XYZ file of C-alpha atoms in Angstrom:
214
model
C 9.206 8.138 19.632
C 7.566 6.069 16.878
C 4.902 7.905 14.816
C 2.182 5.421 15.784
C 2.650 6.367 19.443
C 0.938 9.658 18.580
C -1.144 8.487 15.647
C -1.958 4.760 15.918
C -3.074 4.588 12.295
C 0.623 4.571 11.395
C 0.754 1.066 12.866
C -2.044 -0.288 10.652
C -0.947 -2.861 8.065
C -3.051 -4.670 5.460
C -1.321 -7.475 3.567
C -2.343 -9.542 0.561
C -0.234 -12.196 -1.192
C 1.605 -9.505 -3.182
C 0.923 -6.186 -1.483
C 1.211 -4.247 1.750
C -0.943 -1.190 2.412
C -0.093 1.316 5.117
C -0.410 4.969 6.028
C 2.811 6.461 4.672
C 5.426 8.018 6.899
C 7.497 10.902 5.534
C 9.812 8.649 3.541
C 7.027 6.610 1.950
C 5.014 9.754 1.296
C 7.924 11.134 -0.717
C 8.000 7.894 -2.732
C 4.244 8.087 -3.280
C 4.519 11.665 -4.502
C 7.226 10.599 -6.960
C 5.034 7.820 -8.357
C 2.315 10.403 -8.987
C 4.829 12.784 -10.535
C 5.892 10.031 -12.939
C 2.292 9.687 -14.172
C -0.877 7.754 -13.387
C -2.736 8.049 -16.696
C -2.217 9.111 -20.295
C -2.149 12.902 -20.771
C -5.016 12.869 -23.276
C -7.608 11.735 -20.722
C -8.781 12.609 -17.200
C -10.268 9.662 -15.270
C -10.592 11.572 -11.979
C -13.325 13.923 -10.823
C -10.719 16.277 -9.361
C -8.006 17.082 -11.931
C -5.135 16.844 -9.484
C -2.953 15.304 -12.182
C -3.115 18.441 -14.332
C 0.026 20.540 -14.273
C 3.672 19.623 -14.113
C 5.129 16.467 -12.512
C 6.183 18.612 -9.555
C 2.603 19.889 -9.203
C 1.257 16.322 -9.183
C 3.723 15.140 -6.584
C 3.068 18.125 -4.348
C -0.708 17.670 -4.635
C -0.439 14.049 -3.465
C 1.917 14.984 -0.639
C -0.451 17.690 0.612
C -3.519 15.501 0.210
C -2.227 12.739 2.457
C -1.126 15.198 5.135
C -4.547 16.867 4.970
C -6.353 13.568 5.519
C -4.414 13.115 8.760
C -4.874 16.714 9.925
C -8.623 16.711 9.236
C -9.383 13.224 10.583
C -12.232 12.670 13.013
C -14.135 9.479 13.928
C -17.226 11.011 12.348
C -15.569 12.016 9.084
C -12.422 10.182 8.017
C -10.347 9.537 4.912
C -7.711 6.817 5.093
C -5.144 7.282 2.331
C -2.812 4.285 2.158
C 0.408 3.788 0.246
C 0.416 0.520 -1.704
C 3.722 -1.383 -1.723
C 4.621 -4.143 -4.169
C 7.924 -5.924 -3.633
C 8.850 -3.201 -1.153
C 8.254 -0.294 -3.551
C 5.392 2.204 -3.543
C 3.205 1.710 -6.622
C 0.030 3.679 -5.878
C -2.555 4.786 -3.368
C -5.693 3.131 -2.008
C -8.250 5.204 -0.120
C -11.126 4.262 2.155
C -13.392 7.001 3.476
C -16.638 7.494 5.369
C -18.845 10.018 7.148
C -20.951 9.078 10.182
C -19.651 5.537 9.843
C -20.914 4.493 13.287
C -24.452 5.068 11.973
C -24.262 4.207 8.265
C -21.731 1.351 8.304
C -20.904 2.322 4.726
C -17.485 3.249 3.348
C -16.297 4.430 -0.056
C -13.177 3.392 -1.941
C -10.962 5.316 -4.343
C -7.517 4.648 -5.773
C -4.847 5.284 -8.371
C -1.885 3.294 -9.618
C 1.339 4.486 -11.239
C 1.491 3.988 -15.000
C 4.506 1.700 -14.733
C 2.556 -0.700 -12.491
C -0.731 -0.990 -14.363
C -1.953 -4.092 -16.145
C -0.652 -6.540 -13.504
C -3.801 -7.029 -11.423
C -2.460 -4.793 -8.652
C -5.438 -2.441 -8.825
C -7.852 -5.268 -8.111
C -5.734 -6.693 -5.296
C -5.381 -3.364 -3.495
C -9.153 -2.829 -3.706
C -9.606 -6.298 -2.211
C -7.393 -5.200 0.686
C -9.452 -2.068 1.320
C -12.698 -4.030 1.197
C -11.334 -6.550 3.691
C -10.521 -3.703 6.070
C -14.025 -2.303 5.654
C -16.015 -5.541 5.938
C -13.885 -7.890 8.026
C -12.039 -5.282 10.046
C -14.625 -2.562 10.617
C -17.904 -4.452 10.196
C -19.205 -2.532 7.176
C -22.634 -3.338 5.760
C -21.805 -1.970 2.306
C -19.060 -0.335 0.269
C -19.517 2.176 -2.529
C -17.449 3.470 -5.385
C -17.854 5.567 -8.516
C -16.120 5.883 -11.861
C -16.633 7.787 -15.063
C -18.731 5.853 -17.544
C -15.822 5.976 -20.004
C -13.362 4.438 -17.505
C -13.732 0.698 -18.250
C -10.713 -0.343 -16.153
C -12.101 1.054 -12.914
C -15.610 -0.178 -13.656
C -14.212 -3.591 -14.517
C -12.445 -3.889 -11.168
C -15.647 -3.025 -9.324
C -17.833 -5.425 -11.251
C -15.368 -8.312 -10.903
C -15.530 -7.842 -7.143
C -19.325 -7.944 -7.055
C -20.358 -4.302 -7.066
C -23.721 -3.581 -8.643
C -24.611 -0.453 -10.607
C -26.297 2.053 -8.328
C -27.354 4.930 -10.550
C -25.681 7.770 -12.406
C -24.588 11.191 -11.268
C -23.033 14.217 -12.932
C -19.797 15.881 -11.870
C -17.862 18.836 -13.252
C -14.293 18.236 -14.419
C -12.275 20.940 -16.159
C -15.458 23.042 -16.336
C -17.280 20.333 -18.287
C -19.980 17.857 -17.183
C -19.011 14.195 -16.895
C -21.191 11.207 -16.071
C -20.249 8.949 -13.175
C -21.496 5.427 -12.606
C -22.164 4.827 -8.927
C -21.577 1.289 -7.643
C -22.450 -0.539 -4.446
C -21.195 -3.773 -2.889
C -23.331 -5.416 -0.208
C -21.707 -7.423 2.560
C -23.345 -10.704 1.507
C -21.971 -10.379 -2.017
C -18.479 -9.529 -0.683
C -18.560 -12.634 1.501
C -19.669 -14.788 -1.432
C -16.802 -13.627 -3.661
C -13.900 -13.656 -1.179
C -10.962 -15.497 -2.733
C -7.809 -13.560 -1.777
C -6.158 -14.073 1.610
C -5.871 -10.746 3.453
C -4.332 -10.096 6.857
C -4.758 -7.006 9.025
C -2.372 -5.956 11.794
C -2.556 -3.015 14.168
C -6.286 -2.372 13.845
C -7.238 -2.795 17.502
C -5.045 0.138 18.488
C -6.851 2.498 16.112
C -10.349 1.009 15.800
C -11.943 3.878 17.737
C -10.584 6.375 15.214
C -12.985 4.930 12.625
C -16.068 5.357 14.786
C -16.346 1.576 14.769
Protein backbone atom coordinates (compact mmCIF):
# COMPACT_ATOMS: atom_id res chain seq x y z
CA UNK A 1 0.00 0.00 0.00
CA UNK A 2 1.25 3.51 -0.83
CA UNK A 3 2.63 5.50 2.14
CA UNK A 4 0.06 8.29 1.69
CA UNK A 5 -2.73 5.78 2.30
CA UNK A 6 -1.65 5.80 5.95
CA UNK A 7 -0.15 9.27 6.10
CA UNK A 8 -1.75 11.59 3.52
CA UNK A 9 1.00 14.17 3.92
CA UNK A 10 3.14 11.89 1.76
CA UNK A 11 0.88 12.85 -1.14
CA UNK A 12 1.43 16.60 -0.71
CA UNK A 13 3.38 18.28 -3.52
CA UNK A 14 4.40 21.92 -3.87
CA UNK A 15 5.91 22.93 -7.22
CA UNK A 16 7.60 26.10 -8.41
CA UNK A 17 9.16 26.68 -11.85
CA UNK A 18 12.37 24.92 -10.75
CA UNK A 19 11.57 22.98 -7.60
CA UNK A 20 9.37 20.31 -6.08
CA UNK A 21 8.87 20.06 -2.32
CA UNK A 22 7.50 16.94 -0.68
CA UNK A 23 7.63 14.93 2.52
CA UNK A 24 10.43 12.46 1.86
CA UNK A 25 9.86 8.73 1.70
CA UNK A 26 12.66 6.41 2.83
CA UNK A 27 14.62 6.76 -0.40
CA UNK A 28 14.43 10.55 -0.51
CA UNK A 29 15.17 10.77 3.19
CA UNK A 30 18.41 8.88 2.60
CA UNK A 31 19.30 11.37 -0.16
CA UNK A 32 18.47 14.28 2.14
CA UNK A 33 20.68 12.87 4.88
CA UNK A 34 23.54 12.55 2.38
CA UNK A 35 23.18 16.19 1.32
CA UNK A 36 23.48 17.19 4.98
CA UNK A 37 26.45 14.88 5.44
CA UNK A 38 28.18 16.58 2.51
CA UNK A 39 27.86 19.97 4.25
CA UNK A 40 25.45 22.89 4.51
CA UNK A 41 27.79 25.64 5.72
CA UNK A 42 31.47 26.40 6.19
CA UNK A 43 33.01 24.68 9.24
CA UNK A 44 34.17 27.96 10.78
CA UNK A 45 30.63 29.25 11.41
CA UNK A 46 27.34 28.04 12.90
CA UNK A 47 24.24 29.70 11.40
CA UNK A 48 21.75 27.47 13.24
CA UNK A 49 20.41 27.77 16.77
CA UNK A 50 20.74 24.01 17.25
CA UNK A 51 24.24 22.81 16.28
CA UNK A 52 23.05 19.69 14.51
CA UNK A 53 25.79 20.10 11.92
CA UNK A 54 28.54 19.66 14.52
CA UNK A 55 30.24 16.28 14.44
CA UNK A 56 31.16 13.99 11.60
CA UNK A 57 29.37 13.75 8.23
CA UNK A 58 27.75 10.54 9.46
CA UNK A 59 26.50 12.36 12.57
CA UNK A 60 24.97 15.12 10.42
CA UNK A 61 23.23 12.69 8.12
CA UNK A 62 21.86 10.65 11.00
CA UNK A 63 20.61 13.78 12.79
CA UNK A 64 18.63 14.84 9.70
CA UNK A 65 17.26 11.34 9.20
CA UNK A 66 16.06 11.15 12.81
CA UNK A 67 14.67 14.68 12.76
CA UNK A 68 12.36 14.06 9.82
CA UNK A 69 11.09 10.79 11.28
CA UNK A 70 10.47 12.55 14.61
CA UNK A 71 8.38 15.26 12.96
CA UNK A 72 6.08 12.56 11.57
CA UNK A 73 5.92 10.57 14.81
CA UNK A 74 5.16 13.64 16.94
CA UNK A 75 2.69 15.30 14.56
CA UNK A 76 -0.66 16.54 15.81
CA UNK A 77 -3.08 19.10 14.31
CA UNK A 78 -2.37 21.34 17.29
CA UNK A 79 1.41 21.14 17.07
CA UNK A 80 2.98 20.23 13.73
CA UNK A 81 6.30 20.47 11.93
CA UNK A 82 6.32 19.80 8.19
CA UNK A 83 9.84 18.97 7.02
CA UNK A 84 9.98 18.83 3.23
CA UNK A 85 12.71 17.60 0.92
CA UNK A 86 13.50 20.12 -1.82
CA UNK A 87 14.18 18.65 -5.27
CA UNK A 88 15.88 20.50 -8.12
CA UNK A 89 16.10 18.71 -11.45
CA UNK A 90 15.03 15.53 -9.68
CA UNK A 91 17.77 15.63 -7.03
CA UNK A 92 17.43 16.49 -3.35
CA UNK A 93 19.22 19.76 -2.59
CA UNK A 94 17.97 20.77 0.87
CA UNK A 95 15.12 20.95 3.33
CA UNK A 96 12.29 23.45 3.81
CA UNK A 97 10.28 23.42 7.03
CA UNK A 98 6.94 24.94 7.97
CA UNK A 99 5.73 24.63 11.55
CA UNK A 100 3.01 25.89 13.87
CA UNK A 101 1.36 25.43 17.25
CA UNK A 102 -2.37 26.04 17.78
CA UNK A 103 -2.61 27.00 14.13
CA UNK A 104 -6.42 26.85 14.09
CA UNK A 105 -6.39 29.77 16.55
CA UNK A 106 -3.28 31.77 15.63
CA UNK A 107 -3.21 31.32 11.85
CA UNK A 108 0.54 31.89 12.06
CA UNK A 109 3.28 29.56 10.82
CA UNK A 110 7.06 29.68 11.01
CA UNK A 111 9.57 28.78 8.32
CA UNK A 112 13.06 27.31 8.55
CA UNK A 113 15.39 25.78 5.99
CA UNK A 114 18.85 24.70 4.91
CA UNK A 115 20.47 24.10 1.54
CA UNK A 116 23.42 21.89 0.62
CA UNK A 117 26.67 23.77 0.02
CA UNK A 118 26.87 22.57 -3.57
CA UNK A 119 23.49 24.16 -4.36
CA UNK A 120 23.86 27.58 -2.76
CA UNK A 121 24.11 30.84 -4.66
CA UNK A 122 21.54 29.88 -7.33
CA UNK A 123 18.41 31.47 -5.87
CA UNK A 124 17.08 28.09 -4.72
CA UNK A 125 16.82 29.19 -1.09
CA UNK A 126 14.50 32.03 -2.01
CA UNK A 127 12.37 29.88 -4.31
CA UNK A 128 11.86 27.13 -1.73
CA UNK A 129 10.82 29.73 0.86
CA UNK A 130 8.34 31.10 -1.67
CA UNK A 131 6.89 27.59 -1.96
CA UNK A 132 6.48 27.25 1.81
CA UNK A 133 4.84 30.66 2.06
CA UNK A 134 2.41 29.76 -0.72
CA UNK A 135 1.41 26.64 1.22
CA UNK A 136 0.90 28.71 4.36
CA UNK A 137 -1.00 31.65 2.86
CA UNK A 138 -2.75 30.28 -0.23
CA UNK A 139 -3.12 26.70 0.91
CA UNK A 140 -3.79 26.98 4.63
CA UNK A 141 -5.15 30.52 4.95
CA UNK A 142 -2.40 31.92 7.18
CA UNK A 143 -2.63 35.49 8.45
CA UNK A 144 1.12 35.80 8.99
CA UNK A 145 4.40 33.92 8.70
CA UNK A 146 7.43 34.30 10.94
CA UNK A 147 11.09 33.47 10.73
CA UNK A 148 14.31 34.17 12.59
CA UNK A 149 18.00 34.29 11.76
CA UNK A 150 21.19 35.21 13.52
CA UNK A 151 22.07 38.86 13.06
CA UNK A 152 25.35 37.80 11.43
CA UNK A 153 23.59 35.60 8.83
CA UNK A 154 23.04 38.08 5.96
CA UNK A 155 21.99 35.41 3.43
CA UNK A 156 19.01 34.23 5.47
CA UNK A 157 18.04 37.76 6.45
CA UNK A 158 18.33 38.83 2.83
CA UNK A 159 15.92 36.13 1.67
CA UNK A 160 13.37 37.20 4.26
CA UNK A 161 13.59 40.89 3.49
CA UNK A 162 13.35 40.35 -0.27
CA UNK A 163 10.10 38.50 0.31
CA UNK A 164 8.61 41.29 2.41
CA UNK A 165 9.28 40.24 5.98
CA UNK A 166 9.66 43.08 8.45
CA UNK A 167 11.97 43.09 11.47
CA UNK A 168 10.06 42.03 14.56
CA UNK A 169 12.46 42.40 17.45
CA UNK A 170 15.53 40.62 18.77
CA UNK A 171 15.91 37.59 20.97
CA UNK A 172 18.82 35.72 22.51
CA UNK A 173 19.53 32.03 22.05
CA UNK A 174 22.31 29.78 23.32
CA UNK A 175 24.48 28.00 20.75
CA UNK A 176 27.53 25.98 21.76
CA UNK A 177 27.13 27.35 25.30
CA UNK A 178 27.41 30.94 24.07
CA UNK A 179 24.74 33.64 23.62
CA UNK A 180 23.79 34.62 20.07
CA UNK A 181 21.40 37.32 18.90
CA UNK A 182 18.54 36.41 16.60
CA UNK A 183 16.57 38.81 14.44
CA UNK A 184 12.89 37.89 14.44
CA UNK A 185 10.95 38.63 11.24
CA UNK A 186 7.28 38.69 10.34
CA UNK A 187 5.43 38.66 7.02
CA UNK A 188 1.80 39.80 6.97
CA UNK A 189 -0.63 38.32 4.48
CA UNK A 190 -1.24 41.64 2.70
CA UNK A 191 2.48 42.11 2.08
CA UNK A 192 2.82 38.51 0.81
CA UNK A 193 -0.04 39.10 -1.62
CA UNK A 194 1.54 42.34 -2.84
CA UNK A 195 4.89 40.69 -3.59
CA UNK A 196 3.74 37.43 -5.21
CA UNK A 197 5.67 36.91 -8.45
CA UNK A 198 6.53 33.19 -8.64
CA UNK A 199 3.98 30.66 -9.91
CA UNK A 200 3.41 27.94 -7.29
CA UNK A 201 1.14 24.91 -7.54
CA UNK A 202 -0.05 22.69 -4.71
CA UNK A 203 -1.33 19.13 -5.13
CA UNK A 204 -2.65 16.70 -2.55
CA UNK A 205 -3.55 19.27 0.10
CA UNK A 206 -7.25 18.48 0.41
CA UNK A 207 -6.48 14.96 1.58
CA UNK A 208 -4.36 16.21 4.48
CA UNK A 209 -5.79 19.66 5.26
CA UNK A 210 -7.27 18.51 8.58
CA UNK A 211 -3.82 17.44 9.77
CA UNK A 212 -2.82 21.12 9.89
CA UNK A 213 -5.73 22.17 12.07
CA UNK A 214 -6.90 24.26 9.13
